[in-house]
Short mmCIF file of C-alpha atoms in Angstrom, two decimals:
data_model
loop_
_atom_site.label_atom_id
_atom_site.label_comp_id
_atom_site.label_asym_id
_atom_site.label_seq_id
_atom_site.Cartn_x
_atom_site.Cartn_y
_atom_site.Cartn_z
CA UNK A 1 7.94 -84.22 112.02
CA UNK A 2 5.72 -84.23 109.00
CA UNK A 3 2.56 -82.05 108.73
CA UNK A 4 -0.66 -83.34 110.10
CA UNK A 5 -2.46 -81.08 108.00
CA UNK A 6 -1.49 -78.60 104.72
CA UNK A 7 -3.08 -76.63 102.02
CA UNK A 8 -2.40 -77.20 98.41
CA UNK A 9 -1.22 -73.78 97.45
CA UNK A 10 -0.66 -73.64 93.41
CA UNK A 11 0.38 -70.84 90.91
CA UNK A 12 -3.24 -69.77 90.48
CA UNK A 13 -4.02 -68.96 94.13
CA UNK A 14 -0.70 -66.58 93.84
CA UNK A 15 -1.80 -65.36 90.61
CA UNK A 16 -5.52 -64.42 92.61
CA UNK A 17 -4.25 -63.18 95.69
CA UNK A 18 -1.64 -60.54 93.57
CA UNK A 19 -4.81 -59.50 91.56
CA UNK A 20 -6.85 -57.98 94.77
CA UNK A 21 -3.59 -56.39 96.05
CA UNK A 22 -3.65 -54.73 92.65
CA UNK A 23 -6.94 -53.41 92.75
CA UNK A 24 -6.67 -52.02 96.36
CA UNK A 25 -10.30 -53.57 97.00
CA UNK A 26 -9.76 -55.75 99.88
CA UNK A 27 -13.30 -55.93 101.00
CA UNK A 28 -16.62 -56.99 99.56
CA UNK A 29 -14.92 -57.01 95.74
CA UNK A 30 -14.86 -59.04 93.33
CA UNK A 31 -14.36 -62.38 94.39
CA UNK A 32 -16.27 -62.27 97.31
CA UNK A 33 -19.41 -61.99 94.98
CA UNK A 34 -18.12 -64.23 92.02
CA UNK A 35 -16.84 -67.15 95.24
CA UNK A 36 -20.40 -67.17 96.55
CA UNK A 37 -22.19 -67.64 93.42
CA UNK A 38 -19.58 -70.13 92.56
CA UNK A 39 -20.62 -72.16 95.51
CA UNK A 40 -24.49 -71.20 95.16
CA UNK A 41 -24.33 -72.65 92.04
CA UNK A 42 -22.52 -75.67 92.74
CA UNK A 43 -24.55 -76.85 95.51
CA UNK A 44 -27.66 -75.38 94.44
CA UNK A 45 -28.42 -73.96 97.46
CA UNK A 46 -30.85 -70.86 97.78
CA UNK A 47 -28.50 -68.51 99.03
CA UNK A 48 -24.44 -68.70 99.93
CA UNK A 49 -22.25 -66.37 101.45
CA UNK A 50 -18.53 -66.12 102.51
CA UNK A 51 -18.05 -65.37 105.79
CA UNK A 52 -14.79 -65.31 108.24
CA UNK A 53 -14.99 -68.96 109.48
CA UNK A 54 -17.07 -71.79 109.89
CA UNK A 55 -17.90 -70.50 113.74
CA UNK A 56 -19.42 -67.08 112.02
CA UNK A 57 -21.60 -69.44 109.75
CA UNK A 58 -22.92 -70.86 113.02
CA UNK A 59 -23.46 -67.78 115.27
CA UNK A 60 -25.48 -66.48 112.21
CA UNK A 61 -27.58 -69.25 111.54
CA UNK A 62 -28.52 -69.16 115.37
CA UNK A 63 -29.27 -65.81 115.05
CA UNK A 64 -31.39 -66.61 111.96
CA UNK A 65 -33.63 -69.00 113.75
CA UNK A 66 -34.12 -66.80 116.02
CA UNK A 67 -32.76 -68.35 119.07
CA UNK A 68 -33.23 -67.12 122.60
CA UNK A 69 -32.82 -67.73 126.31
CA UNK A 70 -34.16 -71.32 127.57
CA UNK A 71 -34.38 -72.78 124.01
CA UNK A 72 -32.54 -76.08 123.22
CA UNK A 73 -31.04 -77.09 120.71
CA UNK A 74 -29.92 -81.06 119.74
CA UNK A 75 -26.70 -81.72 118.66
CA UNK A 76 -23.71 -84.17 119.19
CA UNK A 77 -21.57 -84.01 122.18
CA UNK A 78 -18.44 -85.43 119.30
CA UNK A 79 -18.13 -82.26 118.05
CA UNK A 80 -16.35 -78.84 118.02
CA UNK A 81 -16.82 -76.15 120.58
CA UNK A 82 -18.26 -73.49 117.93
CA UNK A 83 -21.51 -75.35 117.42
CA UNK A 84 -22.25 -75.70 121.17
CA UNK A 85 -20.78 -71.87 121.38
CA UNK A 86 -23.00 -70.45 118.46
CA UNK A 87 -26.02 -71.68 120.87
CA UNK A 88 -25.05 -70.58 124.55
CA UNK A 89 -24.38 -67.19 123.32
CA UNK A 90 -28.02 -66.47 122.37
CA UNK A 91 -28.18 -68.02 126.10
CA UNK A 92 -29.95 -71.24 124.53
CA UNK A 93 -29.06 -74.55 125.53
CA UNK A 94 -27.45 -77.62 124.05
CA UNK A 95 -29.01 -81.04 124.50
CA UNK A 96 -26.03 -83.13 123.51
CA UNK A 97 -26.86 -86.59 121.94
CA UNK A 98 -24.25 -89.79 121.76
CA UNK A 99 -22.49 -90.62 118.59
CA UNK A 100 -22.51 -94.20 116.21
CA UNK A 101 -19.78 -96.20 116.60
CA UNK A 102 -19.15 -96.78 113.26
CA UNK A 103 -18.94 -93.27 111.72
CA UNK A 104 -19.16 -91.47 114.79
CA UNK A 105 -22.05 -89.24 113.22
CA UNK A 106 -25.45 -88.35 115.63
CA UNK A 107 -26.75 -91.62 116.85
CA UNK A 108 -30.63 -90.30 114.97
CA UNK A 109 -32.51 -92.96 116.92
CA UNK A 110 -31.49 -91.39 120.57
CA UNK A 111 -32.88 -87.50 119.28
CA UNK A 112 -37.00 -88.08 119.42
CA UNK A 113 -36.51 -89.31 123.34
CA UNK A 114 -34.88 -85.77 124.25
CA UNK A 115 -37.52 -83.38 121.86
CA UNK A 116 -39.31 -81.24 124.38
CA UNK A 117 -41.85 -78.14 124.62
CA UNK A 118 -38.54 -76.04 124.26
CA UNK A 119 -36.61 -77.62 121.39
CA UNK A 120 -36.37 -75.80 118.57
CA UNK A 121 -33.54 -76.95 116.28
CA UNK A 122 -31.37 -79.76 115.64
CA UNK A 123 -27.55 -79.58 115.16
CA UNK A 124 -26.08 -82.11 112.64
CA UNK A 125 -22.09 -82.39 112.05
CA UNK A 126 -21.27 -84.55 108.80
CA UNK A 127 -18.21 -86.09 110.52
CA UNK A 128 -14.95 -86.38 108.71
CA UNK A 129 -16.09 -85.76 105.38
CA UNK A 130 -19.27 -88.25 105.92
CA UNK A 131 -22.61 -87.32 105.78
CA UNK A 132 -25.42 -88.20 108.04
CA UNK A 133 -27.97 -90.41 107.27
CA UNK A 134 -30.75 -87.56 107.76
CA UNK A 135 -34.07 -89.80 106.74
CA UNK A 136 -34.88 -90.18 110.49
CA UNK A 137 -33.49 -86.40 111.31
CA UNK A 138 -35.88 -84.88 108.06
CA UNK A 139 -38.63 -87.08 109.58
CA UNK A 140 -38.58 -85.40 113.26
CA UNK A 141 -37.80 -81.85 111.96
CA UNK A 142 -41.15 -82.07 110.39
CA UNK A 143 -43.30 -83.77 113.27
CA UNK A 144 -41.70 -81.06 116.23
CA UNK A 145 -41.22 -77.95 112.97
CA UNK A 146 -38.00 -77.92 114.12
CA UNK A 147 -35.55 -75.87 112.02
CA UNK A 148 -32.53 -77.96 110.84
CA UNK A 149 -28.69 -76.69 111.28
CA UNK A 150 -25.99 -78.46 108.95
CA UNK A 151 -23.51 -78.36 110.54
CA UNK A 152 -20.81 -79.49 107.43
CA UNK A 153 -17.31 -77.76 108.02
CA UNK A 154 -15.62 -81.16 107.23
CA UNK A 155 -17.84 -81.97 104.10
CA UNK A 156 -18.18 -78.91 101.41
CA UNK A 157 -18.90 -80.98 98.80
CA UNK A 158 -20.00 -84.12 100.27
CA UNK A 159 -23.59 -85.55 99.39
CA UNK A 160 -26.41 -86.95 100.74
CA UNK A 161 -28.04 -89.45 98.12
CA UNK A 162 -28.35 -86.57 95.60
CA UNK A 163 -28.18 -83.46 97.30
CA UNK A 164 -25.13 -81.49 98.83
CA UNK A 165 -24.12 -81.42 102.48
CA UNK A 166 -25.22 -78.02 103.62
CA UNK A 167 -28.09 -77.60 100.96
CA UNK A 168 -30.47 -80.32 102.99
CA UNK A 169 -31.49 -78.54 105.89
CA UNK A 170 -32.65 -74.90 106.57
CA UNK A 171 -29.17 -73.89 106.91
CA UNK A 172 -25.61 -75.29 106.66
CA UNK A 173 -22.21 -74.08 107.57
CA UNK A 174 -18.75 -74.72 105.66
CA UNK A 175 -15.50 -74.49 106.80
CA UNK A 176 -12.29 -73.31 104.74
CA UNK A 177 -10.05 -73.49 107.55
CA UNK A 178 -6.27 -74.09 106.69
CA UNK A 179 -6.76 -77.33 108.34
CA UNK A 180 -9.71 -78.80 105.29
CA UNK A 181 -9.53 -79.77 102.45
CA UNK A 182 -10.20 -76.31 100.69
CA UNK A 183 -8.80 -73.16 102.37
CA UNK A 184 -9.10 -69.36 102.07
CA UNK A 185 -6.49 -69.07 104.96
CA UNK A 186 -9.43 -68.23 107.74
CA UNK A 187 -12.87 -68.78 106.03
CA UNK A 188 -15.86 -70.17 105.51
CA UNK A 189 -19.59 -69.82 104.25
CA UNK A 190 -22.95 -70.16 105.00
CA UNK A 191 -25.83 -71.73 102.78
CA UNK A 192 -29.36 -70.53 103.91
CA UNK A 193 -32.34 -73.26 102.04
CA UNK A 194 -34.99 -71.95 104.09
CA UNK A 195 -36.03 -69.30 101.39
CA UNK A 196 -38.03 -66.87 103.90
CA UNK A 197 -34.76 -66.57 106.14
CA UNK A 198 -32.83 -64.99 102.91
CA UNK A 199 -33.36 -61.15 103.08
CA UNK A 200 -32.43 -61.05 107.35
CA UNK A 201 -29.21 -63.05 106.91
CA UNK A 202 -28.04 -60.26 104.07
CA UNK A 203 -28.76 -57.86 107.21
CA UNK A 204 -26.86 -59.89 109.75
CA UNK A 205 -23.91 -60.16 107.18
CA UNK A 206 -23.85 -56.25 106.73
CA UNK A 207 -23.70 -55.28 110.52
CA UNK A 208 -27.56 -55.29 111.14
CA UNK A 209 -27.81 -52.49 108.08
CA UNK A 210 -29.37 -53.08 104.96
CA UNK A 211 -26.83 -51.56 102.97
CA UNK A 212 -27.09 -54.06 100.26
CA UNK A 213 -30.55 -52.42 99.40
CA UNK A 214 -28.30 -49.63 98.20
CA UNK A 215 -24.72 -50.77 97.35
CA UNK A 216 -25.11 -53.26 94.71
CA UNK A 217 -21.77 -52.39 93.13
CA UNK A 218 -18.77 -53.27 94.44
CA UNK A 219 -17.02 -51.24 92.30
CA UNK A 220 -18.66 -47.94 93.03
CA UNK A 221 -17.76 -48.23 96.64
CA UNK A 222 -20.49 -45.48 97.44
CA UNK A 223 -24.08 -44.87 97.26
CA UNK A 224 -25.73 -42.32 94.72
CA UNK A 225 -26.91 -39.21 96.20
CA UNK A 226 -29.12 -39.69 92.75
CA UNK A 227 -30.82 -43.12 93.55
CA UNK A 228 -34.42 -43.11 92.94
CA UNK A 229 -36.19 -44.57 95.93
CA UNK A 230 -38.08 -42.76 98.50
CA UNK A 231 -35.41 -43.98 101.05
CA UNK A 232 -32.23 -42.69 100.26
CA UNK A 233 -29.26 -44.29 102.54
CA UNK A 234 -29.06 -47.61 104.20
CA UNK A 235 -29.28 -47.54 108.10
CA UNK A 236 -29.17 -50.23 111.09
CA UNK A 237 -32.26 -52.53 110.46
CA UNK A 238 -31.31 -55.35 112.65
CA UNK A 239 -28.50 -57.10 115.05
CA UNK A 240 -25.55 -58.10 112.97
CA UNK A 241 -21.73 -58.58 112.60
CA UNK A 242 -18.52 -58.20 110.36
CA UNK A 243 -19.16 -61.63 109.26
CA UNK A 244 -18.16 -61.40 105.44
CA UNK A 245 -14.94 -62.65 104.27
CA UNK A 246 -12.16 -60.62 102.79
CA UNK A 247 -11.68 -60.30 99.57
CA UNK A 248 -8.09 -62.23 100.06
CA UNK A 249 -9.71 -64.97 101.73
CA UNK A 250 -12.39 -65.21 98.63
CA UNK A 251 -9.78 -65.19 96.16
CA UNK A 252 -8.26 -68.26 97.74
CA UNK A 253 -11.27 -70.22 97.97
CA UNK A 254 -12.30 -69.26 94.75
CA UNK A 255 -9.11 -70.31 93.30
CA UNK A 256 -9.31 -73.75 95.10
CA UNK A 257 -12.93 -74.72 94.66
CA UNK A 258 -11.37 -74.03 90.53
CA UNK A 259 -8.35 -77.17 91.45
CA UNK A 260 -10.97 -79.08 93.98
CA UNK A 261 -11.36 -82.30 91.48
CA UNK A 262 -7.19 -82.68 91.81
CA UNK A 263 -7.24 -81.90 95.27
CA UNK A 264 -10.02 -84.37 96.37
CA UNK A 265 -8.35 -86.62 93.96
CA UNK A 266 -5.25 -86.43 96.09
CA UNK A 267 -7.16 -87.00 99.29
CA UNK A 268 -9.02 -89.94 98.23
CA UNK A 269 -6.00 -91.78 96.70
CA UNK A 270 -3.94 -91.59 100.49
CA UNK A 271 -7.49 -92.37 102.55
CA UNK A 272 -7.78 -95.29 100.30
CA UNK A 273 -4.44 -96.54 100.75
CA UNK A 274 -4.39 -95.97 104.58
CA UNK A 275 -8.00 -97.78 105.05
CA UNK A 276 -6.76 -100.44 102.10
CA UNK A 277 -3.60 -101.57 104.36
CA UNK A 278 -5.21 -101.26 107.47
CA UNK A 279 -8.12 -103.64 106.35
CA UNK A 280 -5.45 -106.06 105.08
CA UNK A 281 -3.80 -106.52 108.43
CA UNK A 282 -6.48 -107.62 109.73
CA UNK A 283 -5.68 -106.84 113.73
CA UNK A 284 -8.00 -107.56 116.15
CA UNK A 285 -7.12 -104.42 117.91
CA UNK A 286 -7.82 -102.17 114.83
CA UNK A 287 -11.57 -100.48 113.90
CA UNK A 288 -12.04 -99.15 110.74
CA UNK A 289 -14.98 -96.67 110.69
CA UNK A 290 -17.71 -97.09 108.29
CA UNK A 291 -19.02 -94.39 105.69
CA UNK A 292 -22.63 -94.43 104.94
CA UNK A 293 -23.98 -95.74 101.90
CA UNK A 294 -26.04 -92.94 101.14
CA UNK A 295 -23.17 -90.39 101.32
CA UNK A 296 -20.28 -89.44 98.94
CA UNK A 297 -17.45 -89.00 101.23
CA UNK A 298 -14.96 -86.23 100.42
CA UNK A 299 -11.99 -87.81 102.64
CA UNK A 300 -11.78 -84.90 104.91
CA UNK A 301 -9.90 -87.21 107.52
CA UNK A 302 -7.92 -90.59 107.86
CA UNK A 303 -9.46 -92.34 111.62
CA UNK A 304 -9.76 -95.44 113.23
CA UNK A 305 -9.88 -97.18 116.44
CA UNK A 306 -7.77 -99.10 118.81
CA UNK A 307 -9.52 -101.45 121.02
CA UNK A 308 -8.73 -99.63 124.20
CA UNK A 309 -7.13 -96.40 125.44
CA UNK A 310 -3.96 -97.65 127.38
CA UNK A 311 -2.96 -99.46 123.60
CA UNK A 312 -4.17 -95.80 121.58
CA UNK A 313 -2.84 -93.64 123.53
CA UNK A 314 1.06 -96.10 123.22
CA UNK A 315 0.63 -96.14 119.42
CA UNK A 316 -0.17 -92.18 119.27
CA UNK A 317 3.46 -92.09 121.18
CA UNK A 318 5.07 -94.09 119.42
CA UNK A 319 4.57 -92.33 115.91
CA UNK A 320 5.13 -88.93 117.30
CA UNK A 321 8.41 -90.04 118.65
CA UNK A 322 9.15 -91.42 115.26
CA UNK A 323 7.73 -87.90 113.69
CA UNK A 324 4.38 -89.36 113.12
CA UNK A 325 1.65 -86.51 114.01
CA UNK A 326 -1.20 -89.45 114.83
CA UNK A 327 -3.40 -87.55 117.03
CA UNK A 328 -6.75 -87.92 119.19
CA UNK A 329 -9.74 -85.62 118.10
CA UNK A 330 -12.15 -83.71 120.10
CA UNK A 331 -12.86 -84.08 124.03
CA UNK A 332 -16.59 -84.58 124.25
CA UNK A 333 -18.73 -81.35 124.99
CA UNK A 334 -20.73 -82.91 127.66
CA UNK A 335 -17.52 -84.23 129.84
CA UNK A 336 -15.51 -80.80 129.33
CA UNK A 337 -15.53 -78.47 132.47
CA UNK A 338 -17.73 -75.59 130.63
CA UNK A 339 -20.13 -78.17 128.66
CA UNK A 340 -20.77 -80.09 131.84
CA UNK A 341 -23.85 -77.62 133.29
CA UNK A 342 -25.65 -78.57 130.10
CA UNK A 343 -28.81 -81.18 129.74
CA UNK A 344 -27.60 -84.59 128.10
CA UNK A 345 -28.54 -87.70 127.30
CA UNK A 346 -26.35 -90.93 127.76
CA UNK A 347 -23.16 -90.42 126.34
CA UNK A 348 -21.64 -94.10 126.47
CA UNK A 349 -20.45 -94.65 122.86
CA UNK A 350 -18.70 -91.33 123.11
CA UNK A 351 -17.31 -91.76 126.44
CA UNK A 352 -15.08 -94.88 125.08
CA UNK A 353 -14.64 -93.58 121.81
CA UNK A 354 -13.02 -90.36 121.95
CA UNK A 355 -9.87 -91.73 124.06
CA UNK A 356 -9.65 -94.76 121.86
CA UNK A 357 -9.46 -92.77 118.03
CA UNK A 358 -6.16 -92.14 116.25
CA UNK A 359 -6.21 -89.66 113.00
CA UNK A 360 -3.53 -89.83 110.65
CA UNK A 361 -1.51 -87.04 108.54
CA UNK A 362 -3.56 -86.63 105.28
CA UNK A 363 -3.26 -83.62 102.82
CA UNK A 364 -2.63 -83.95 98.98
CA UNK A 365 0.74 -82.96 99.21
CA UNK A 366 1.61 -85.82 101.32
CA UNK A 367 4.60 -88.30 99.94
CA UNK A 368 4.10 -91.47 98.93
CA UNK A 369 7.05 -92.36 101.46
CA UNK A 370 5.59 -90.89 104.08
CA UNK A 371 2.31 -92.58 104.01
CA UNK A 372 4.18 -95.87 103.79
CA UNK A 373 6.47 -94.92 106.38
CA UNK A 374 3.31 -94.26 108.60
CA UNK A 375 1.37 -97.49 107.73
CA UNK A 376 4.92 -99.89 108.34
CA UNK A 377 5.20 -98.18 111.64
CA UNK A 378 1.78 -99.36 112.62
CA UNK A 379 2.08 -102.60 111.55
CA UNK A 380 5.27 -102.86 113.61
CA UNK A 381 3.88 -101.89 116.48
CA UNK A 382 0.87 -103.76 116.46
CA UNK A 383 3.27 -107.16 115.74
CA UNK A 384 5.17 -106.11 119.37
CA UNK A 385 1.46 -105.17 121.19
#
């Protein structure tokens, strides 16, 4: 069986990772600091910051808005459970939306009808590397004042006309998961636009203390008994959690945001020549999806559809048992036994969707042999079905 998924790992994330061992700071060093100004830059978002994972990014920016028992919050119900999670644990409650059929992004017209007296945010999720068209979503977060989540762990680096996924909204979220296309092992980051939300998230990220008042330094590892303030030590200030990531996990990123042109390179070259042959054979029983023409795609993943479930789920068999890893994607929030109990709207695109999607293998060190073994296998079975 070939990899479904797997990180580029070159010379220079080695060379990184042996330089923190060597300096024996493993926490909030070096390339924690230099990684999120890397990003902060890039994007040009107000403020970035590493954090453990894409789901810490989420539970912060729910705690940054401030959300609390018998809000709701609007997202998709084609999504993953930490952005449904990051709300029911402030005791809020996701309104889940359906999906397009053609890029299985938020379906924007379907969000006004289910605004109420209690809504206070709206979760977007960039699918699959593809941004959102968010004219419509800008729109109605300005008519309600509605705070805007990002939700962009498939898209670091993807754009909106001219403007980054993540840097749009009040907040967005980033995942470096092993599993996307950039990875620091376990990671991710959060990019907070809305400038007066700034100074709290510093405070969530330190464990509700507003030690970075104090310890600007990484190196010093200690605050001054000389500082000259009236208030001498840091002290709890707020709610909070060990959100920040290592300085292992920084290193990594940092070293792969420094190879990302390559790596995206490498991506974009297999999507194309998956999407490319599947176009070609023209099969009533294939669906391409669509990207939208306002977004720079960063090829996170390879999908499509197969006319029905009984004929995706055969042809997701079939290439496993030939060491294939074609797989399904999420199981919608709204039909799973926990997301059930929550409000909804109509869910009818994602009801026939989700069964009905196949995702190929695609990393940059995938062979050239293996993608063609893939696409001859699918053409061979779609000749006998």
């Amino acid at each position: 069986m070939i990899y479904f998924a797997k990180p580029s790992i070159s010379k220079l994330e080695i060379k990184n990772i042996n330089k923190v061992l060597k300096t024996g700071i493993l926490t909030d060093g070096y390339f924690q600091n230099k990684t999120s100004e890397l990003i902060k830059n890039k994007i040009n978002s107000n403020f970035v910051a590493l954090t453990q994972s894409c789901t810490d990014g989420l539970e912060l920016a729910a705690s940054l808005i401030n959300l609390k028992k018998g809000d709701e919050v609007i997202m998709p119900s084609f999504t993953f459970t930490s952005t449904a999670n990051a709300v029911v644990l402030k005791g809020a409650n996701p309104v889940f939306v359906d999906i397009n059929p053609g890029d299985l992004n938020i379906n924007v017209d379907k969000v006004e009808k289910l605004i109420t007296k209690k809504t206070k945010a709206i979760f977007v999720v960039h699918y699959g590397g593809n941004c959102i068209d968010l004219k419509k979503i800008l729109k109605l977060k300005k008519k309600y004042k509605l705070f805007l989540i990002e939700d962009a762990a498939h898209s670091f680096l993807s754009k909106y006309k001219k403007k980054f996924a993540g840097t749009i909204g009040d907040i967005g979220v980033f995942s470096f998961h092993e599993t996307k296309n950039l990875v620091a092992g376990q990671g991710g980051a959060i990019s907070v636009n809305n400038r007066k939300l700034i100074k709290r998230a510093n405070y969530l990220l330190d464990k509700g203390t507003d030690r970075i008042d104090f310890l600007k330094n990484y190196k010093k590892q200690f605050i001054s008994e000389k500082i000259k303030s009236k208030k001498k030590y840091y002290s709890w200030v707020d709610t909070g959690s060990e959100y920040r990531a290592s300085e292992l996990s920084s290193a990594l990123i940092y070293s792969q945001i420094q190879r990302y042109k390559k790596i995206y390179s490498a991506r974009r070259k297999i999507w194309k020549k998956y999407f490319n042959y599947l176009r070609k054979l023209n099969n009533k029983n294939i669906q391409l999806l669509t990207n939208n023409k306002e977004s720079k795609n960063v090829y996170h993943l390879f999908a499509f559809k197969v006319k029905n479930y009984k004929l995706a789920r055969k042809l997701r068999i079939f290439l496993q048992e030939k060491k294939i890893p074609a797989t399904f994607h999420y199981v919608p929030l709204h039909s799973s036994k926990f997301g059930k109990k929550f409000k909804r709207g109509e869910m009818k695109v994602t009801q026939q969707i989700w069964k009905k999607l196949i995702r190929l293998p695609l990393y940059p060190d995938l062979k050239e042999n293996e993608v063609n073994k893939t696409l001859i296998l699918i053409k061979k079975f779609f000749k006998k079905n």
